[in-house]
Tab-separated table of C-alpha atoms in Angstrom:
chain	number	residue	atom	x	y	z
R	187	MET	CA	79.360	123.673	37.646
R	188	PRO	CA	80.616	120.673	39.716
R	189	HIS	CA	84.284	119.688	40.120
R	190	LEU	CA	85.756	116.676	41.582
R	191	ASP	CA	87.445	116.754	44.954
R	192	ASP	CA	89.660	113.610	44.632
R	193	HIS	CA	89.703	112.011	41.191
R	194	ARG	CA	91.867	109.130	42.496
R	195	THR	CA	90.159	107.383	45.567
R	196	ASP	CA	86.685	108.645	46.407
R	197	PRO	CA	85.556	111.017	43.767
R	198	ALA	CA	82.834	113.170	44.856
R	199	LEU	CA	81.304	116.100	42.986
R	200	VAL	CA	81.404	119.571	44.547
R	201	ASP	CA	78.739	121.815	43.376
R	202	SER	CA	80.331	125.263	42.268
R	203	PRO	CA	78.735	128.475	41.091
R	204	LEU	CA	81.588	128.973	38.854
R	205	ARG	CA	81.320	128.244	35.064
R	206	PRO	CA	83.522	125.729	33.815
R	207	ASP	CA	86.388	128.020	32.552
R	208	GLN	CA	86.157	129.466	36.208
R	209	VAL	CA	86.678	125.987	37.902
R	210	ARG	CA	89.359	125.294	35.305
R	211	ALA	CA	91.181	128.461	36.495
R	212	GLY	CA	90.846	127.878	40.033
R	213	LEU	CA	92.120	123.996	39.775
R	214	ALA	CA	94.971	125.332	37.534
R	215	HIS	CA	95.939	127.781	40.168
R	216	HIS	CA	95.671	124.883	42.879
R	217	GLU	CA	98.135	122.827	40.908
R	218	ALA	CA	100.384	125.547	40.119
R	219	ALA	CA	100.463	126.363	44.043
R	220	HIS	CA	101.604	122.668	44.614
R	221	ALA	CA	104.344	122.719	41.818
R	222	VAL	CA	105.853	125.894	43.085
R	223	VAL	CA	105.758	125.401	46.543
R	224	ALA	CA	107.542	121.924	45.980
R	225	ALA	CA	110.061	123.654	43.839
R	226	VAL	CA	110.887	125.943	46.644
R	227	LEU	CA	111.480	122.820	48.622
R	228	ASP	CA	113.664	121.264	45.793
R	229	VAL	CA	110.999	118.906	45.011
R	230	PRO	CA	110.591	119.038	41.121
R	231	CYS	CA	107.331	118.046	39.445
R	232	THR	CA	107.065	115.679	36.624
R	233	ARG	CA	103.755	116.901	35.362
R	234	ILE	CA	100.822	119.115	36.172
R	235	ARG	CA	97.443	118.853	34.549
R	236	VAL	CA	93.792	119.747	34.781
R	237	MET	CA	91.513	117.217	33.523
R	238	ARG	CA	87.639	116.604	32.684
R	239	VAL	CA	86.637	113.147	34.463
R	240	VAL	CA	83.772	111.221	33.827
R	241	ARG	CA	82.218	109.288	36.770
R	242	GLU	CA	78.860	107.581	37.610
R	243	ALA	CA	78.021	110.542	39.893
R	244	GLY	CA	78.538	112.956	36.903
R	245	THR	CA	81.231	114.760	34.986
R	246	GLY	CA	83.643	117.334	36.628
R	247	TRP	CA	86.996	118.682	36.676
R	248	THR	CA	89.903	117.901	38.855
R	249	GLY	CA	93.726	118.235	38.678
R	250	ALA	CA	97.071	116.372	39.722
R	251	THR	CA	100.600	117.232	40.208
R	252	SER	CA	103.327	114.348	40.105
R	253	TYR	CA	106.525	114.615	41.492
R	254	GLU	CA	110.255	113.483	41.298
R	255	ASP	CA	111.353	111.119	44.187
R	256	ALA	CA	113.310	113.740	46.062
R	257	PRO	CA	114.260	114.042	49.606
R	258	VAL	CA	111.878	116.167	51.656
R	259	SER	CA	110.930	116.484	55.453
R	260	ALA	CA	107.248	115.437	56.506
R	261	TYR	CA	106.575	119.025	57.074
R	262	GLY	CA	107.585	119.944	53.619
R	263	LEU	CA	105.576	117.491	52.342
R	264	ALA	CA	102.544	118.816	54.373
R	265	LEU	CA	103.583	122.425	53.027
R	266	ILE	CA	103.237	121.049	49.293
R	267	ALA	CA	99.646	119.731	50.219
R	268	ALA	CA	98.532	122.751	51.882
R	269	ALA	CA	99.548	124.869	48.952
R	270	GLY	CA	97.172	123.758	46.541
R	271	GLU	CA	94.182	125.141	48.410
R	272	HIS	CA	95.515	128.488	49.260
R	273	GLY	CA	96.502	128.830	45.580
R	274	GLU	CA	93.095	128.510	44.453
R	275	LEU	CA	91.589	130.649	47.429
R	276	HIS	CA	94.341	133.251	46.357
R	277	HIS	CA	93.283	133.175	42.547
R	278	LEU	CA	89.508	133.308	43.474
R	279	GLN	CA	90.136	136.543	45.610
R	280	ALA	CA	92.224	138.308	42.795
R	281	ALA	CA	89.593	137.158	40.505
R	282	GLY	CA	86.845	138.673	42.483
R	283	LEU	CA	85.071	135.320	42.856
R	284	LEU	CA	85.789	134.455	46.425
R	285	THR	CA	82.597	133.825	48.296
R	286	GLU	CA	81.425	131.369	50.908
R	287	ALA	CA	80.115	128.749	48.363
R	288	THR	CA	83.396	129.320	46.116
R	289	ALA	CA	85.516	128.958	49.137
R	290	ARG	CA	83.959	125.707	49.993
R	291	THR	CA	84.636	124.258	46.513
R	292	ALA	CA	88.406	125.170	47.073
R	293	CYS	CA	88.499	123.369	50.286
R	294	ALA	CA	91.162	120.533	49.597
R	295	VAL	CA	90.486	117.955	52.728
R	296	HIS	CA	92.000	115.172	50.397
R	297	ASP	CA	95.082	117.165	50.298
R	298	ARG	CA	95.169	117.516	54.169
R	299	ASP	CA	94.511	113.893	54.650
R	300	THR	CA	97.161	112.873	52.501
R	301	ALA	CA	99.799	114.947	54.052
R	302	ILE	CA	98.656	113.862	57.567
R	303	SER	CA	98.958	110.232	56.526
R	304	ALA	CA	102.332	110.724	54.661
R	305	ALA	CA	103.647	112.510	57.855
R	306	ALA	CA	102.615	109.760	60.056
R	307	ALA	CA	104.747	107.470	58.047
R	308	LEU	CA	107.389	109.283	58.445
R	309	GLY	CA	107.036	109.528	62.268
R	310	PHE	CA	105.655	113.423	62.109
R	311	THR	CA	102.277	114.052	63.528
R	312	ILE	CA	99.987	116.902	62.155
R	313	THR	CA	96.971	117.390	64.366
R	314	VAL	CA	93.864	118.763	63.008
R	315	ASP	CA	92.189	119.559	66.305
R	316	GLY	CA	93.950	119.832	69.596
R	317	PRO	CA	97.622	120.824	70.304
R	318	ALA	CA	100.740	119.572	68.408
R	319	PRO	CA	103.163	117.471	69.764
R	320	ALA	CA	105.541	119.375	72.446
R	321	ASP	CA	108.587	118.919	70.369
R	322	PRO	CA	108.143	120.766	67.187
R	323	ASP	CA	110.316	118.193	65.364
R	324	ARG	CA	108.037	115.753	65.963
R	325	GLY	CA	104.769	117.184	64.684
R	326	ALA	CA	102.586	120.567	64.108
R	327	THR	CA	98.995	121.544	63.609
R	328	TRP	CA	97.316	121.717	60.503
R	329	SER	CA	96.759	125.292	61.057
R	330	GLU	CA	100.459	125.954	61.335
R	331	VAL	CA	101.145	124.168	58.231
R	332	SER	CA	98.322	125.939	56.355
R	333	GLU	CA	99.168	129.431	57.548
R	334	GLU	CA	102.970	128.876	56.404
R	335	ALA	CA	101.610	127.371	53.109
R	336	ARG	CA	99.518	130.610	52.595
R	337	GLY	CA	102.452	132.575	53.164
R	338	LEU	CA	104.494	130.783	50.760
R	339	VAL	CA	101.802	131.034	48.173
R	340	SER	CA	101.558	134.728	48.712
R	341	GLU	CA	105.247	134.965	48.369
R	342	GLN	CA	105.510	132.912	45.261
R	343	TRP	CA	102.169	134.137	43.555
R	344	PRO	CA	103.974	135.602	40.274
R	345	ALA	CA	105.409	132.059	39.619
R	346	ILE	CA	102.013	130.341	40.518
R	347	ARG	CA	100.102	132.754	38.550
R	348	ALA	CA	102.390	132.206	35.485
R	349	VAL	CA	102.383	128.293	35.566
R	350	ALA	CA	98.631	128.450	35.927
R	351	ALA	CA	98.373	130.586	32.980
R	352	ALA	CA	100.657	128.362	30.919
R	353	LEU	CA	98.619	125.345	32.163
R	354	LEU	CA	95.257	126.884	30.971
R	355	THR	CA	96.700	127.160	27.458
R	356	ALA	CA	98.726	123.961	27.315
R	357	PRO	CA	97.269	121.000	24.983
R	358	ASP	CA	95.175	118.792	27.212
R	359	PHE	CA	95.695	121.084	30.092
R	360	THR	CA	98.872	119.334	30.953
R	361	LEU	CA	102.639	120.795	31.358
R	362	THR	CA	105.624	118.611	31.574
R	363	GLY	CA	107.997	118.898	34.619
R	364	ASP	CA	110.638	120.703	32.352
R	365	ASP	CA	107.677	122.995	31.091
R	366	VAL	CA	106.969	123.890	34.748
R	367	ALA	CA	110.523	124.052	35.760
R	368	ALA	CA	111.262	126.744	33.213
R	369	ILE	CA	108.354	128.915	34.198
R	370	ILE	CA	109.170	128.650	37.680
R	371	THR	CA	112.765	129.625	37.250
R	372	ALA	CA	111.935	132.742	35.517
R	373	HIS	CA	109.687	133.740	38.360
R	374	LEU	CA	111.150	132.365	41.741
R	375	HIS	CA	112.031	134.790	44.356
């Protein structure tokens, strides 16, 4: 079953050995992780969704999370972006579905690239290869960002799982920011 790794700019079908319901569940945990980590950083979301998308190359599933305009550091933006992949990977592991093939479909290069670009616009450098700037206030490595995001996902797993479960049962696989905030508030550490 394919899913789309980026529905906005350059959609690409990613082959997955998962059934459509498993793809949707992974994507729901991906988007829920973005929303929960954003909430931890005081950046409320306005909507999260998982959606079926039809493109010339085929039909697949993807997700999107929208946020309120709230002050957040470049590093915080990167943590929010990195959380999605870790939410999906954590779900796959918990569901007994994590393999090399499914891990590849959870890879979110578009989230990483978006984080690097947004951070650069704020004067913060995130390097993928090589060392980070000497001043930690001026930059970090993607590995550092990713590792911290993974820790946040683990800490906030009950909230992420609850948001994902609600998303999977919501009409059109869509939750409003108010829906998400209520769920997160009941589960945040």
